[in-house]
mmCIF file of C-alpha atoms in Angstrom:
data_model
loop_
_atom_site.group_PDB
_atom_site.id
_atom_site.type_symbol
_atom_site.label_atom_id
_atom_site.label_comp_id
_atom_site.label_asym_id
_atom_site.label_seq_id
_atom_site.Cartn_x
_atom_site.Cartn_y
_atom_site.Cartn_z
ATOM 1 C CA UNK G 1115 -3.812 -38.518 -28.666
ATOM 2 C CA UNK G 1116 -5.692 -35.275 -27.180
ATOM 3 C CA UNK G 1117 -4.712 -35.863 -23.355
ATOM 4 C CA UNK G 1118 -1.232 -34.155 -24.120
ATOM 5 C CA UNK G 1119 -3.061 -30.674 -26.028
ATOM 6 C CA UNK G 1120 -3.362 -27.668 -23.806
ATOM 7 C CA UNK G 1121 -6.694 -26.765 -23.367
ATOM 8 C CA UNK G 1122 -7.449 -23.098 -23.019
ATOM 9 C CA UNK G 1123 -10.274 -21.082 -21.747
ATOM 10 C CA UNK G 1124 -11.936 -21.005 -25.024
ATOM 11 C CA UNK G 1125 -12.011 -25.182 -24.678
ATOM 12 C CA UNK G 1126 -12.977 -25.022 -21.062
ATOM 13 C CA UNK G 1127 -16.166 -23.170 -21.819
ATOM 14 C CA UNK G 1128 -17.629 -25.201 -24.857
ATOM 15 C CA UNK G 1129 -17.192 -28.384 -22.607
ATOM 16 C CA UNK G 1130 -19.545 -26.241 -19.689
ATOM 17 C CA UNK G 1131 -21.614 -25.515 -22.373
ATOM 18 C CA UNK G 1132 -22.117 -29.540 -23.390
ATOM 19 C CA UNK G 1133 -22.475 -30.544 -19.828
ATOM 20 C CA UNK G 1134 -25.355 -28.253 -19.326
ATOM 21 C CA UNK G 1135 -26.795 -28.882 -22.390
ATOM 22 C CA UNK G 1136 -26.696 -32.954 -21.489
ATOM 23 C CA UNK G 1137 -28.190 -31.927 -18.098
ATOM 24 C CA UNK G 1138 -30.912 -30.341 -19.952
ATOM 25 C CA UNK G 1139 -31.858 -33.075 -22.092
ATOM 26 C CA UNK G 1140 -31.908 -35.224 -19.323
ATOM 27 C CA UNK G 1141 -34.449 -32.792 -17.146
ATOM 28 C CA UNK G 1142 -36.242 -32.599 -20.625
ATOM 29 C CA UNK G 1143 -36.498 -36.679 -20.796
ATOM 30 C CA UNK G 1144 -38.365 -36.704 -17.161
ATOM 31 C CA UNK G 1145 -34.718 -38.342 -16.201
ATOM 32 C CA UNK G 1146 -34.525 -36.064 -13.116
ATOM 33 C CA UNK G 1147 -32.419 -38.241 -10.960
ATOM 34 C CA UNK G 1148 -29.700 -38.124 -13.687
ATOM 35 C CA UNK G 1149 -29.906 -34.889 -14.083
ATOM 36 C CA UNK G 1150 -29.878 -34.692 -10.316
ATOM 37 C CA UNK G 1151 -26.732 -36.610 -9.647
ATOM 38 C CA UNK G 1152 -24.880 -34.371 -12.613
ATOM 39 C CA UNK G 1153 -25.794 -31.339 -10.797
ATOM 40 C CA UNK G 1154 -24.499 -32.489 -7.292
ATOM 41 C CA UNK G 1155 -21.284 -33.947 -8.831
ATOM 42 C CA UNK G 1156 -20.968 -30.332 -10.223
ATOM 43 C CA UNK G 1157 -21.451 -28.871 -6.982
ATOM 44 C CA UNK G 1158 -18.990 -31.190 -5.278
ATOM 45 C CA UNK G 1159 -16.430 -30.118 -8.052
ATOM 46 C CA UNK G 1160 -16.969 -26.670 -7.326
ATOM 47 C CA UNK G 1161 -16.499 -27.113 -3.162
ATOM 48 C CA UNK G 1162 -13.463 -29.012 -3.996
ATOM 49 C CA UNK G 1163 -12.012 -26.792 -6.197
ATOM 50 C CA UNK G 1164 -13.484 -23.631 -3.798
ATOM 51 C CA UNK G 1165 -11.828 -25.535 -0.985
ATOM 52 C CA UNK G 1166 -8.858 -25.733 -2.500
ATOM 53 C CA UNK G 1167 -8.814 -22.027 -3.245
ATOM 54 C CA UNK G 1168 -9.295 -21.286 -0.155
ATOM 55 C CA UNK G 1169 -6.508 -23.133 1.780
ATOM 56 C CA UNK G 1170 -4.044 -21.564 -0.476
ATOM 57 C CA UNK G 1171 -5.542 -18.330 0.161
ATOM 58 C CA UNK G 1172 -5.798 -18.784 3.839
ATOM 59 C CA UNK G 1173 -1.636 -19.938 3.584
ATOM 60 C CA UNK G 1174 -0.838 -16.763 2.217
ATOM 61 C CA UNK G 1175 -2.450 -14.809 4.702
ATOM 62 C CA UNK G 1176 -0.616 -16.758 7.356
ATOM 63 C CA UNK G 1177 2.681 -16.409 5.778
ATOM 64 C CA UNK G 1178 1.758 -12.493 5.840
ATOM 65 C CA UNK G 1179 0.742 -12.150 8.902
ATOM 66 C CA UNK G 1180 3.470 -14.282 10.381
ATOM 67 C CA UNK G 1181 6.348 -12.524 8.532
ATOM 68 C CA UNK G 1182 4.370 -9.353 9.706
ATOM 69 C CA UNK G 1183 4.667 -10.174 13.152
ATOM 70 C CA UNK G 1184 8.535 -11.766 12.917
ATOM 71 C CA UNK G 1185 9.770 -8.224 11.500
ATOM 72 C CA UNK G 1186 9.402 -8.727 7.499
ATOM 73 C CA UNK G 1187 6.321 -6.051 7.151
ATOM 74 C CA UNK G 1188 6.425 -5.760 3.281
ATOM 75 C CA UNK G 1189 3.104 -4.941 1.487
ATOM 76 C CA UNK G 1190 2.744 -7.670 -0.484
ATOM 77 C CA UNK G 1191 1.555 -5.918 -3.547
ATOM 78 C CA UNK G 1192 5.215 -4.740 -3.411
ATOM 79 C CA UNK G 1193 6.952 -8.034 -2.669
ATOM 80 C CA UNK G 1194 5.479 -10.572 -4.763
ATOM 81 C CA UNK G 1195 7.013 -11.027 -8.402
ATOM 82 C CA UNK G 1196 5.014 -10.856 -10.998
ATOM 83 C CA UNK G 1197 5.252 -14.628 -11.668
ATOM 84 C CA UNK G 1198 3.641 -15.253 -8.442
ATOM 85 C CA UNK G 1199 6.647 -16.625 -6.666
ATOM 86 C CA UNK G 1200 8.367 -15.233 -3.431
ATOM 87 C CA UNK G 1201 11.614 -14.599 -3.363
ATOM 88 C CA UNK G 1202 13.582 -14.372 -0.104
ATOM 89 C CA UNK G 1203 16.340 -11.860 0.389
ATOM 90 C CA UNK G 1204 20.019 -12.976 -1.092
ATOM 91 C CA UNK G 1205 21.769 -10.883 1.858
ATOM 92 C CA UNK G 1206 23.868 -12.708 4.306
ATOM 93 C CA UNK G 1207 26.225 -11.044 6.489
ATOM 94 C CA UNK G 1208 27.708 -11.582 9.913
ATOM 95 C CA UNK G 1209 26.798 -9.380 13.433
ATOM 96 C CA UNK G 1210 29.081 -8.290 15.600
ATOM 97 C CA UNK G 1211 29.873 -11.268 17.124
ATOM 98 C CA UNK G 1212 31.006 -13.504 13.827
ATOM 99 C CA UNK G 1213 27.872 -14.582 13.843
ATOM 100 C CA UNK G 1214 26.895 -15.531 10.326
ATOM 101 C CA UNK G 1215 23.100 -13.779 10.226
ATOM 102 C CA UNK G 1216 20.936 -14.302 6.939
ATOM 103 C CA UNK G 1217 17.526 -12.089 5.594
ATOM 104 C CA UNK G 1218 14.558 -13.869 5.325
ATOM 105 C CA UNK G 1219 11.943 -10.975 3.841
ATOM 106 C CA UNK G 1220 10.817 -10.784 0.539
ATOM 107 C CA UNK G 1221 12.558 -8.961 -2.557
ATOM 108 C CA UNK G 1222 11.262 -6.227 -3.467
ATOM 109 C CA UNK G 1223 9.764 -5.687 -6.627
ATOM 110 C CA UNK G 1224 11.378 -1.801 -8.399
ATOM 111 C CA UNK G 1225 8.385 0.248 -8.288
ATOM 112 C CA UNK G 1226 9.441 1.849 -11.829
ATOM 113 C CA UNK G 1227 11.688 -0.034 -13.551
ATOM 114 C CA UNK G 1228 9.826 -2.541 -16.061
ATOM 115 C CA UNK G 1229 11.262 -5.909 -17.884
ATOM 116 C CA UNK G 1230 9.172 -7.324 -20.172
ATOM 117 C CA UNK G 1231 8.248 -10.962 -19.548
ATOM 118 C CA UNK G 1232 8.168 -14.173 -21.506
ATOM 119 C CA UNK G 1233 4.740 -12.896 -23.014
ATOM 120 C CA UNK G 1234 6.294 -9.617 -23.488
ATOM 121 C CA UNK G 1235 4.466 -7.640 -20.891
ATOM 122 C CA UNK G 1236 6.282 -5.216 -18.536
ATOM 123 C CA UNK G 1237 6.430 -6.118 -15.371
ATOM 124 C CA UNK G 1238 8.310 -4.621 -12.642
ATOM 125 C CA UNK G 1239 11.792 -5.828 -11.822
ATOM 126 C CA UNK G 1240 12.818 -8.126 -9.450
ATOM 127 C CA UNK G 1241 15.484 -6.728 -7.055
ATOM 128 C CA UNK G 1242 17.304 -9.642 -4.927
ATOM 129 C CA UNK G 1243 17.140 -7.852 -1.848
ATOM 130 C CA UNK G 1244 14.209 -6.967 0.381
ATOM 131 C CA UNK G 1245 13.581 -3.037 1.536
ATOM 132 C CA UNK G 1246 16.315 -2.734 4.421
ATOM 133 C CA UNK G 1247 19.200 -4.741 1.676
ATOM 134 C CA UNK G 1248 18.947 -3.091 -1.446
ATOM 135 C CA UNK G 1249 21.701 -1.177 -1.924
ATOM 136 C CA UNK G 1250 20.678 2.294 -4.000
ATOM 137 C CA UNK G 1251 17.714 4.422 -3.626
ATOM 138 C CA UNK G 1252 14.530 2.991 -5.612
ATOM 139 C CA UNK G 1253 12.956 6.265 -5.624
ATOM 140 C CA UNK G 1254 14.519 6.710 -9.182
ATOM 141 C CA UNK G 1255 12.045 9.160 -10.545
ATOM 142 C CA UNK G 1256 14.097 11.951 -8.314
ATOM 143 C CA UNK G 1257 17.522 10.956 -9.165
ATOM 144 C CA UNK G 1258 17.415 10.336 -12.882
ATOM 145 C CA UNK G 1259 19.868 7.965 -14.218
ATOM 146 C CA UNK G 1260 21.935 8.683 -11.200
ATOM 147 C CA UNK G 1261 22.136 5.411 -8.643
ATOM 148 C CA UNK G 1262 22.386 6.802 -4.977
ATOM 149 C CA UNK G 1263 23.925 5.092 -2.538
ATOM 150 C CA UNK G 1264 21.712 4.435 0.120
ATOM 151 C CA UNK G 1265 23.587 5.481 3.676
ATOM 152 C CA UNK G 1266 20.990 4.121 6.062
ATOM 153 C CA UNK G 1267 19.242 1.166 5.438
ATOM 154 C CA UNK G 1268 15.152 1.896 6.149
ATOM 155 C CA UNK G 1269 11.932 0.518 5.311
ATOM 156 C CA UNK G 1270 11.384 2.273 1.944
ATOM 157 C CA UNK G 1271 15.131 1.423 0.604
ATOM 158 C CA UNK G 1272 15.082 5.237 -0.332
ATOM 159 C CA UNK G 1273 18.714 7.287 -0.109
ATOM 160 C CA UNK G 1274 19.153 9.807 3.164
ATOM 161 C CA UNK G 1275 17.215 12.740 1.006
ATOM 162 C CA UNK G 1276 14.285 10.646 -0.450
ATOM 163 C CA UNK G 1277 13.253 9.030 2.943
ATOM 164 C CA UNK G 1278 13.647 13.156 4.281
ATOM 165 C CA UNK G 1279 10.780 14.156 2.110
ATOM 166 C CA UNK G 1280 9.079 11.159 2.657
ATOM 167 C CA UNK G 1281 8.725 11.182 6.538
ATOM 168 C CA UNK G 1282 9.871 14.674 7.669
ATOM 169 C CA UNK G 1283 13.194 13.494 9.261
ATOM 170 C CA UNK G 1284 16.618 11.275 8.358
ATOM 171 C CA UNK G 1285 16.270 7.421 8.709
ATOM 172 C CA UNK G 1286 17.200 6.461 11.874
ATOM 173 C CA UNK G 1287 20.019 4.180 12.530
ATOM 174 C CA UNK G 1288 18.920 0.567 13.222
ATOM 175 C CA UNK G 1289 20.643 -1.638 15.938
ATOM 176 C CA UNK G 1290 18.806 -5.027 14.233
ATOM 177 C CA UNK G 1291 17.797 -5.278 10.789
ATOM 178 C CA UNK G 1292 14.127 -6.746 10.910
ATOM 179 C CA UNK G 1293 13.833 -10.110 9.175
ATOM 180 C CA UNK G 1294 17.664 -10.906 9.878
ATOM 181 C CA UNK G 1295 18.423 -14.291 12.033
ATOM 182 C CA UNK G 1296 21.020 -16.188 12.755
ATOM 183 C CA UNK G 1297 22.105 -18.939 9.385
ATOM 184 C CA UNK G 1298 21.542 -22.672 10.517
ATOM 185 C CA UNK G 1299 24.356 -24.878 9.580
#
């Protein structure tokens, strides 16, 4: 009947607390090959789950690094949601050939505007584009309620005057939209 019940943190940390105090009596009964074999099962639970940790850690470095070296150079504290999951770009678009082209960088997350969550936390929103395919100035703060159009797209997905006082001169005009490849059929 108990399989099914969520278990929460609170649960998870009276069960440590039995274990170790079975361990115990087991030193304390001169059983110390029991106690032994509880203590190295723990400590193959812990490289397992460590392990485990790890690979997933080291998969989301080589995603980075990978989409940082194929064009897609987001921060990541910027482009994750707050759920955890990546989301890929929603632009698709054709070059100048008819080519149909698609984005593959992360969304960006709206640096100031909040949505509470399903625990009713506020979180940042989730745009569907990434930096270069939004299409009005994030830098809301300076424009008030007022969307802005953004003219050129650029790496901060700031409007013509924003990305001026950010880096001292207008965004330049970009032949090939990093991140952007040619759709598969």
């Amino acid at each position: 009947g108990n399989r099914n019940k969520k278990s929460g943190p609170k649960d998870a940390l009276e069960s440590e607390k039995e274990r170790i105090k079975a361990i115990k009596a087991l030193a304390d009964a001169n059983d110390y090959d029991a106690a032994l074999k509880n203590l190295m099962a723990d400590a193959a639970g812990d490289f397992h789950y460590f392990n485990r940790i790890k690979a997933s850690t080291m998969r989301e470095r080589h995603d980075e690094v990978f989409s940082r070296v194929n064009g897609c150079s987001n921060s990541e504290d910027q482009t994750s949601s707050p759920d955890g999951v990546r989301r890929i770009c929603y632009w698709v678009g054709e070059n100048d050939r008819g080519n149909q082209l698609r984005c593959h960088n992360k969304t960006v997350n709206h640096p100031y505007d909040r949505l509470p969550d399903n625990l009713g936390m506020l979180r940042p929103k989730q745009l569907d584009f990434c930096y270069y395919h939004v299409r009005y100035c994030i830098n809301t703060p300076h424009h008030g309620d007022r969307p802005i159009k953004i003219n050129v797209a650029n790496e901060f997905a700031f409007c013509n005057e924003c990305y001026v006082m950010q880096k001292g001169h207008p965004p330049k005009e970009l032949i090939r939209i990093p991140g952007t490849r040619r759709k598969r059929n």
